[in-house]
Amino acid sequence: MNIDTREVEERMAHFESVCRREEIKLTHQRIEVFREIAQTVDHPDAEQIFQRVRKRLPTVSLDTVYRTLWLLNDLGLLTTMGSSRERTRFDANLDSHHHFICAKCGYTRDFYSTELDHIQLPDSVDSLGEIEATHVEVRGVCRQCIDT
Amino acid sequence: MNIDTREVEERMAHFESVCRREEIKLTHQRIEVFREIAQTVDHPDAEQIFQRVRKRLPTVSLDTVYRTLWLLNDLGLLTTMGSSRERTRFDANLDSHHHFICAKCGYTRDFYSTELDHIQLPDSVDSLGEIEATHVEVRGVCRQCIDT
DNA sequence: TTTAATGCAAAAGATTTGCAACATG
DNA sequence: CATGTTGCAAATCTTTTGCATTAAA
């Protein structure tokens, strides 16, 4: 499923203006990588983006895709799902709980809230599938990282 | 920071009973890996768990830690943070939004809710650090995976 | 004793890096 | 034209797998 043309164009314009402001060169590769991700509602990984961009730009390389994605992330033009460059982390807390995650150091703490445990989801979510669990993820900067 | 002794003991007892029920052998390695993760409020990755368990069980190997963690996950004794065995996924949607993620196939869709955008977090969260963004993650099974 | 689980070593997979060639501003 | 960016190949890092040995039930 794709984003409508107007929205894609707005995103492209924003991307170009940020690159100019930051004096980052608008290469073919960057334009196509950004367009690819700006264009779709799924949340592809680096390899998928590589394969899709490749169709239009057959000489692009996977490492350029990686470099571009992290650059775009640093520029605030995209975000990552889950706490980015991290490995899988495990959690033996089976009670309903929520997470605070530090964007800088990865520090993560559980917090509890019966109110959040019962948040009402919009009807549109039901049409996506069967819901198993809902939890809130708070991103921020932890005490420790603020102080340093 | 650690979990209190009573809670750890409850978790250990539950772990042992599930292993017996499933006829899964209670090896030293499994006991210590589970204890390690049952004991802490941080959410360690496989390597961290390996290093900590190693102190008590110097011959344990990293691949056993991995095998054990996924086993415990399959048994429902622990969960993973973020959509587990997946690579980093990128998102160019900068508007405030929330995610539905299929636990089986990884299908992910954004959904919007002004109500969820303004959920009230408990005060305890403020003490953890500075909040930058809050979003809701819904795990479930998507239409496609239900049908097949 | 039987069978599953472990440790080792090697393989596989994912991501990053150094560097010479190249394209952008 | 100068410098930042790319593609390549190799390195690195993470996770998984095959197999002989070991240990739990």
Tab-separated table of C-alpha atoms (C1' of nucleotides) in Angstrom:
chain	number	residue	atom	x	y	z
A	1	MET	CA	0.000	0.000	0.000
A	2	ASN	CA	1.301	3.436	-0.905
A	3	ILE	CA	1.154	6.965	0.377
A	4	ASP	CA	-0.695	9.460	-1.821
A	5	THR	CA	1.320	11.497	-4.278
A	6	ARG	CA	0.836	14.856	-2.593
A	7	GLU	CA	2.127	13.579	0.744
A	8	VAL	CA	5.139	11.953	-0.928
A	9	GLU	CA	5.928	15.203	-2.685
A	10	GLU	CA	5.733	17.103	0.574
A	11	ARG	CA	8.093	14.638	2.189
A	12	MET	CA	10.516	14.888	-0.717
A	13	ALA	CA	10.452	18.674	-0.540
A	14	HIS	CA	11.141	18.581	3.176
A	15	PHE	CA	13.985	16.131	2.651
A	16	GLU	CA	15.562	18.317	-0.003
A	17	SER	CA	15.287	21.441	2.091
A	18	VAL	CA	16.875	19.753	5.102
A	19	CYS	CA	19.739	18.462	2.964
A	20	ARG	CA	20.378	21.934	1.536
A	21	ARG	CA	20.287	23.493	4.969
A	22	GLU	CA	22.740	20.924	6.291
A	23	GLU	CA	24.885	21.154	3.149
A	24	ILE	CA	24.504	17.486	2.469
A	25	LYS	CA	24.774	16.523	-1.160
A	26	LEU	CA	21.623	15.461	-2.946
A	27	THR	CA	22.879	12.358	-4.674
A	28	HIS	CA	20.762	10.014	-6.777
A	29	GLN	CA	21.213	7.330	-4.157
A	30	ARG	CA	19.971	9.478	-1.302
A	31	ILE	CA	17.011	10.741	-3.274
A	32	GLU	CA	15.930	7.248	-4.256
A	33	VAL	CA	16.441	5.744	-0.811
A	34	PHE	CA	14.419	8.505	0.772
A	35	ARG	CA	11.730	8.332	-1.891
A	36	GLU	CA	11.424	4.617	-1.384
A	37	ILE	CA	10.741	4.903	2.302
A	38	ALA	CA	8.652	8.078	1.963
A	39	GLN	CA	6.417	6.268	-0.483
A	40	THR	CA	5.287	3.272	1.481
A	41	VAL	CA	3.262	2.628	4.607
A	42	ASP	CA	5.055	-0.578	5.454
A	43	HIS	CA	8.216	-0.275	7.461
A	44	PRO	CA	10.908	-1.928	5.412
A	45	ASP	CA	14.318	-2.965	6.670
A	46	ALA	CA	17.586	-2.023	4.980
A	47	GLU	CA	17.669	-5.086	2.752
A	48	GLN	CA	14.124	-4.518	1.489
A	49	ILE	CA	14.861	-0.889	0.737
A	50	PHE	CA	17.993	-1.973	-1.087
A	51	GLN	CA	16.074	-4.432	-3.267
A	52	ARG	CA	13.405	-1.882	-4.139
A	53	VAL	CA	15.789	0.978	-4.882
A	54	ARG	CA	17.895	-1.349	-6.980
A	55	LYS	CA	15.089	-1.682	-9.517
A	56	ARG	CA	15.389	1.982	-10.336
A	57	LEU	CA	19.097	2.415	-9.614
A	58	PRO	CA	20.737	-0.902	-10.445
A	59	THR	CA	24.221	0.105	-9.330
A	60	VAL	CA	23.297	1.121	-5.792
A	61	SER	CA	25.039	-0.854	-3.051
A	62	LEU	CA	23.724	-2.150	0.238
A	63	ASP	CA	26.287	-0.268	2.295
A	64	THR	CA	25.171	3.013	0.749
A	65	VAL	CA	21.622	2.159	1.736
A	66	TYR	CA	22.742	1.605	5.328
A	67	ARG	CA	24.793	4.798	5.396
A	68	THR	CA	21.917	6.760	3.925
A	69	LEU	CA	19.332	5.386	6.331
A	70	TRP	CA	21.364	6.280	9.398
A	71	LEU	CA	22.093	9.686	7.930
A	72	LEU	CA	18.388	10.315	7.378
A	73	ASN	CA	17.741	9.104	10.898
A	74	ASP	CA	20.329	11.518	12.304
A	75	LEU	CA	18.782	14.339	10.296
A	76	GLY	CA	15.392	13.562	11.827
A	77	LEU	CA	13.899	12.661	8.456
A	78	LEU	CA	12.925	9.209	9.566
A	79	THR	CA	12.712	7.102	12.692
A	80	THR	CA	13.309	3.479	13.458
A	81	MET	CA	10.829	1.047	14.899
A	82	GLY	CA	11.853	-0.330	18.249
A	83	SER	CA	14.969	0.972	19.883
A	84	SER	CA	17.155	1.249	16.806
A	85	ARG	CA	20.707	-0.074	16.644
A	86	GLU	CA	20.049	-2.486	19.485
A	87	ARG	CA	20.006	-6.224	19.792
A	88	THR	CA	16.998	-8.206	20.933
A	89	ARG	CA	16.372	-7.694	24.630
A	90	PHE	CA	14.545	-10.083	26.900
A	91	ASP	CA	11.970	-9.468	29.584
A	92	ALA	CA	10.734	-11.950	32.204
A	93	ASN	CA	8.085	-9.618	33.544
A	94	LEU	CA	4.831	-11.265	32.509
A	95	ASP	CA	2.585	-8.737	34.234
A	96	SER	CA	1.027	-6.060	32.081
A	97	HIS	CA	3.480	-3.180	31.969
A	98	HIS	CA	4.897	-0.402	29.827
A	99	HIS	CA	8.358	0.790	28.883
A	100	PHE	CA	10.444	3.894	29.227
A	101	ILE	CA	13.460	3.751	26.894
A	102	CYS	CA	16.369	6.175	26.858
A	103	ALA	CA	17.156	7.193	23.292
A	104	LYS	CA	20.796	7.834	24.145
A	105	CYS	CA	21.940	4.883	26.241
A	106	GLY	CA	19.175	2.333	25.857
A	107	TYR	CA	18.346	2.327	29.575
A	108	THR	CA	14.924	0.755	29.890
A	109	ARG	CA	12.541	0.610	32.827
A	110	ASP	CA	9.136	-0.869	33.261
A	111	PHE	CA	6.317	1.193	34.615
A	112	TYR	CA	2.789	0.263	35.572
A	113	SER	CA	-0.550	1.933	35.016
A	114	THR	CA	-3.934	0.299	35.242
A	115	GLU	CA	-5.266	3.225	33.251
A	116	LEU	CA	-2.890	2.570	30.360
A	117	ASP	CA	-3.637	-1.142	30.561
A	118	HIS	CA	-7.192	-0.343	29.524
A	119	ILE	CA	-6.752	2.283	26.851
A	120	GLN	CA	-9.417	2.305	24.200
A	121	LEU	CA	-8.090	1.691	20.712
A	122	PRO	CA	-9.801	3.221	17.681
A	123	ASP	CA	-12.113	0.888	15.753
A	124	SER	CA	-9.802	1.005	12.762
A	125	VAL	CA	-7.346	-1.188	14.664
A	126	ASP	CA	-9.829	-4.028	14.963
A	127	SER	CA	-9.996	-4.250	11.205
A	128	LEU	CA	-6.266	-4.898	11.015
A	129	GLY	CA	-6.478	-8.191	12.874
A	130	GLU	CA	-6.833	-9.820	16.265
A	131	ILE	CA	-5.389	-7.845	19.134
A	132	GLU	CA	-3.305	-9.753	21.663
A	133	ALA	CA	-1.594	-7.105	23.735
A	134	THR	CA	-1.233	-3.363	23.918
A	135	HIS	CA	1.560	-1.498	25.541
A	136	VAL	CA	2.879	2.015	25.700
A	137	GLU	CA	6.407	2.896	24.762
A	138	VAL	CA	7.843	6.128	26.027
A	139	ARG	CA	11.034	7.396	24.442
A	140	GLY	CA	13.065	10.005	26.215
A	141	VAL	CA	16.387	10.748	27.836
A	142	CYS	CA	17.114	9.150	31.184
A	143	ARG	CA	18.336	10.983	34.294
A	144	GLN	CA	21.853	9.702	33.886
A	145	CYS	CA	22.145	10.927	30.274
A	146	ILE	CA	20.673	14.343	31.118
A	147	ASP	CA	23.341	14.883	33.762
A	148	THR	CA	26.258	14.007	31.517
B	1	MET	CA	18.433	-2.861	40.256
B	2	ASN	CA	16.967	-6.206	41.265
B	3	ILE	CA	13.612	-7.832	41.740
B	4	ASP	CA	12.711	-8.823	45.299
B	5	THR	CA	13.453	-12.347	46.426
B	6	ARG	CA	9.857	-13.484	46.782
B	7	GLU	CA	8.986	-12.465	43.239
B	8	VAL	CA	12.114	-14.170	41.868
B	9	GLU	CA	11.198	-17.355	43.702
B	10	GLU	CA	7.692	-17.246	42.284
B	11	ARG	CA	9.088	-16.843	38.803
B	12	MET	CA	11.512	-19.720	39.317
B	13	ALA	CA	8.715	-21.947	40.598
B	14	HIS	CA	6.577	-21.108	37.581
B	15	PHE	CA	9.485	-21.793	35.250
B	16	GLU	CA	10.112	-25.183	36.829
B	17	SER	CA	6.496	-26.178	36.706
B	18	VAL	CA	6.200	-25.232	33.032
B	19	CYS	CA	9.353	-27.201	32.196
B	20	ARG	CA	8.014	-30.275	33.979
B	21	ARG	CA	4.666	-29.986	32.282
B	22	GLU	CA	6.350	-29.685	28.882
B	23	GLU	CA	8.845	-32.437	29.722
B	24	ILE	CA	11.738	-30.118	29.123
B	25	LYS	CA	14.840	-30.967	31.069
B	26	LEU	CA	15.822	-28.708	33.938
B	27	THR	CA	19.487	-28.277	33.207
B	28	HIS	CA	21.884	-26.065	35.156
B	29	GLN	CA	22.205	-23.827	32.132
B	30	ARG	CA	18.476	-23.277	31.742
B	31	ILE	CA	17.993	-22.665	35.433
B	32	GLU	CA	20.765	-20.080	35.557
B	33	VAL	CA	19.750	-18.329	32.346
B	34	PHE	CA	16.198	-18.037	33.538
B	35	ARG	CA	17.247	-16.957	37.012
B	36	GLU	CA	19.437	-14.257	35.527
B	37	ILE	CA	16.649	-12.700	33.568
B	38	ALA	CA	14.015	-13.285	36.258
B	39	GLN	CA	16.207	-11.430	38.714
B	40	THR	CA	16.713	-8.100	37.014
B	41	VAL	CA	14.539	-5.198	35.941
B	42	ASP	CA	16.794	-4.191	33.094
B	43	HIS	CA	16.208	-5.941	29.808
B	44	PRO	CA	19.498	-7.536	28.911
B	45	ASP	CA	20.427	-8.895	25.505
B	46	ALA	CA	21.818	-12.386	24.905
B	47	GLU	CA	25.445	-11.315	25.257
B	48	GLN	CA	24.812	-9.591	28.597
B	49	ILE	CA	22.963	-12.595	29.933
B	50	PHE	CA	25.828	-14.808	28.776
B	51	GLN	CA	28.408	-12.669	30.615
B	52	ARG	CA	26.386	-12.645	33.830
B	53	VAL	CA	25.551	-16.345	33.840
B	54	ARG	CA	29.166	-17.138	33.061
B	55	LYS	CA	30.219	-15.813	36.457
B	56	ARG	CA	28.250	-18.566	38.145
B	57	LEU	CA	28.547	-21.205	35.444
B	58	PRO	CA	31.912	-20.633	33.749
B	59	THR	CA	31.505	-23.349	31.143
B	60	VAL	CA	28.234	-22.080	29.685
B	61	SER	CA	28.366	-21.185	26.013
B	62	LEU	CA	26.765	-18.311	24.156
B	63	ASP	CA	24.867	-20.562	21.783
B	64	THR	CA	23.229	-22.313	24.716
B	65	VAL	CA	22.147	-18.927	26.008
B	66	TYR	CA	20.556	-18.137	22.660
B	67	ARG	CA	18.872	-21.525	22.438
B	68	THR	CA	17.594	-21.199	25.975
B	69	LEU	CA	16.238	-17.694	25.511
B	70	TRP	CA	14.224	-18.629	22.439
B	71	LEU	CA	12.990	-21.742	24.183
B	72	LEU	CA	11.815	-19.691	27.150
B	73	ASN	CA	10.194	-17.277	24.739
B	74	ASP	CA	8.355	-20.109	22.991
B	75	LEU	CA	7.207	-21.441	26.355
B	76	GLY	CA	5.766	-18.037	27.198
B	77	LEU	CA	8.142	-17.579	30.124
B	78	LEU	CA	9.573	-14.372	28.762
B	79	THR	CA	8.960	-11.875	26.015
B	80	THR	CA	11.187	-9.799	23.807
B	81	MET	CA	11.217	-6.054	23.553
B	82	GLY	CA	10.285	-4.776	20.128
B	83	SER	CA	9.262	-7.229	17.489
B	84	SER	CA	11.743	-9.954	18.285
B	85	ARG	CA	13.809	-11.717	15.647
B	86	GLU	CA	13.501	-8.777	13.279
B	87	ARG	CA	15.946	-6.337	11.783
B	88	THR	CA	15.734	-2.604	12.227
B	89	ARG	CA	12.820	-1.157	10.290
B	90	PHE	CA	12.519	2.406	9.095
B	91	ASP	CA	9.613	4.795	9.142
B	92	ALA	CA	9.342	8.112	7.293
B	93	ASN	CA	6.042	9.024	8.894
B	94	LEU	CA	6.906	11.961	11.148
B	95	ASP	CA	3.345	12.601	12.285
B	96	SER	CA	2.335	11.279	15.667
B	97	HIS	CA	1.100	7.748	15.152
B	98	HIS	CA	0.906	4.278	16.656
B	99	HIS	CA	1.695	0.781	15.474
B	100	PHE	CA	-0.096	-2.486	14.977
B	101	ILE	CA	2.385	-5.345	14.559
B	102	CYS	CA	1.554	-8.890	13.548
B	103	ALA	CA	3.345	-11.331	15.819
B	104	LYS	CA	3.442	-13.984	13.117
B	105	CYS	CA	4.530	-12.241	9.916
B	106	GLY	CA	5.763	-8.852	11.091
B	107	TYR	CA	3.146	-6.953	9.101
B	108	THR	CA	3.041	-3.458	10.547
B	109	ARG	CA	0.557	-0.656	10.033
B	110	ASP	CA	0.304	2.808	11.423
B	111	PHE	CA	-2.866	4.014	13.023
B	112	TYR	CA	-3.877	7.395	14.320
B	113	SER	CA	-5.700	8.520	17.424
B	114	THR	CA	-5.699	11.978	18.883
B	115	GLU	CA	-6.899	10.413	22.110
B	116	LEU	CA	-3.873	8.128	22.324
B	117	ASP	CA	-1.599	11.022	21.391
B	118	HIS	CA	-2.569	12.670	24.657
B	119	ILE	CA	-2.569	9.790	27.111
B	120	GLN	CA	-1.650	10.744	30.632
B	121	LEU	CA	1.426	8.965	31.928
B	122	PRO	CA	1.808	8.156	35.630
B	123	ASP	CA	4.007	10.569	37.591
B	124	SER	CA	6.551	7.827	38.189
B	125	VAL	CA	7.584	8.098	34.541
B	126	ASP	CA	8.660	11.724	34.932
B	127	SER	CA	11.183	10.671	37.523
B	128	LEU	CA	12.883	8.356	35.014
B	129	GLY	CA	13.961	11.201	32.725
B	130	GLU	CA	12.784	13.627	30.066
B	131	ILE	CA	9.968	12.378	27.896
B	132	GLU	CA	10.295	12.979	24.176
B	133	ALA	CA	7.595	10.856	22.606
B	134	THR	CA	4.950	8.359	23.560
B	135	HIS	CA	3.419	5.800	21.315
B	136	VAL	CA	1.235	2.771	21.592
B	137	GLU	CA	2.281	-0.590	20.265
B	138	VAL	CA	-0.379	-3.165	19.599
B	139	ARG	CA	0.680	-6.749	19.055
B	140	GLY	CA	-1.708	-9.152	17.451
B	141	VAL	CA	-2.296	-11.372	14.466
B	142	CYS	CA	-3.099	-9.714	11.163
B	143	ARG	CA	-6.029	-10.596	8.894
B	144	GLN	CA	-3.823	-12.428	6.451
B	145	CYS	CA	-2.299	-14.667	9.138
B	146	ILE	CA	-5.688	-15.444	10.700
B	147	ASP	CA	-6.980	-16.680	7.344
B	148	THR	CA	-4.084	-19.018	6.676
C	1	DT	C1'	19.476	-46.351	29.920
C	2	DT	C1'	17.464	-43.327	26.705
C	3	DT	C1'	17.002	-39.131	24.786
C	4	DA	C1'	17.472	-34.435	24.910
C	5	DA	C1'	20.783	-30.752	25.768
C	6	DT	C1'	25.397	-28.916	25.749
C	7	DG	C1'	29.867	-27.057	24.025
C	8	DC	C1'	32.675	-26.540	20.351
C	9	DA	C1'	33.820	-25.006	16.004
C	10	DA	C1'	32.331	-23.580	11.876
C	11	DA	C1'	28.762	-21.405	9.043
C	12	DA	C1'	25.568	-18.015	8.034
C	13	DG	C1'	23.691	-13.487	8.287
C	14	DA	C1'	23.752	-8.619	9.144
C	15	DT	C1'	26.141	-4.411	9.387
C	16	DT	C1'	30.252	-1.528	9.152
C	17	DT	C1'	34.675	0.255	7.377
C	18	DG	C1'	38.925	1.564	4.489
C	19	DC	C1'	39.995	3.151	0.291
C	20	DA	C1'	40.343	4.427	-4.609
C	21	DA	C1'	37.192	6.214	-8.122
C	22	DC	C1'	33.495	9.392	-8.940
C	23	DA	C1'	29.814	12.979	-8.823
C	24	DT	C1'	27.883	17.027	-6.645
C	25	DG	C1'	27.790	21.784	-5.551
D	1	DC	C1'	37.733	21.962	-8.897
D	2	DA	C1'	37.463	20.488	-4.116
D	3	DT	C1'	35.311	17.659	-1.150
D	4	DG	C1'	31.935	14.582	0.204
D	5	DT	C1'	29.933	10.297	-1.420
D	6	DT	C1'	29.896	5.941	-3.643
D	7	DG	C1'	30.883	0.979	-4.704
D	8	DC	C1'	33.712	-2.630	-3.808
D	9	DA	C1'	35.819	-5.897	-0.999
D	10	DA	C1'	37.059	-7.160	3.260
D	11	DA	C1'	36.352	-6.947	8.138
D	12	DT	C1'	33.478	-7.228	12.078
D	13	DC	C1'	29.809	-8.479	14.811
D	14	DT	C1'	25.711	-11.262	15.886
D	15	DT	C1'	23.199	-15.338	15.659
D	16	DT	C1'	22.515	-20.089	14.134
D	17	DT	C1'	23.710	-24.948	13.076
D	18	DG	C1'	25.912	-29.790	12.803
D	19	DC	C1'	27.812	-33.034	15.481
D	20	DA	C1'	30.194	-35.725	19.022
D	21	DT	C1'	29.959	-35.748	24.029
D	22	DT	C1'	27.525	-35.306	28.305
D	23	DA	C1'	23.868	-35.195	31.661
D	24	DA	C1'	18.892	-35.270	33.067
D	25	DA	C1'	15.001	-38.143	33.958
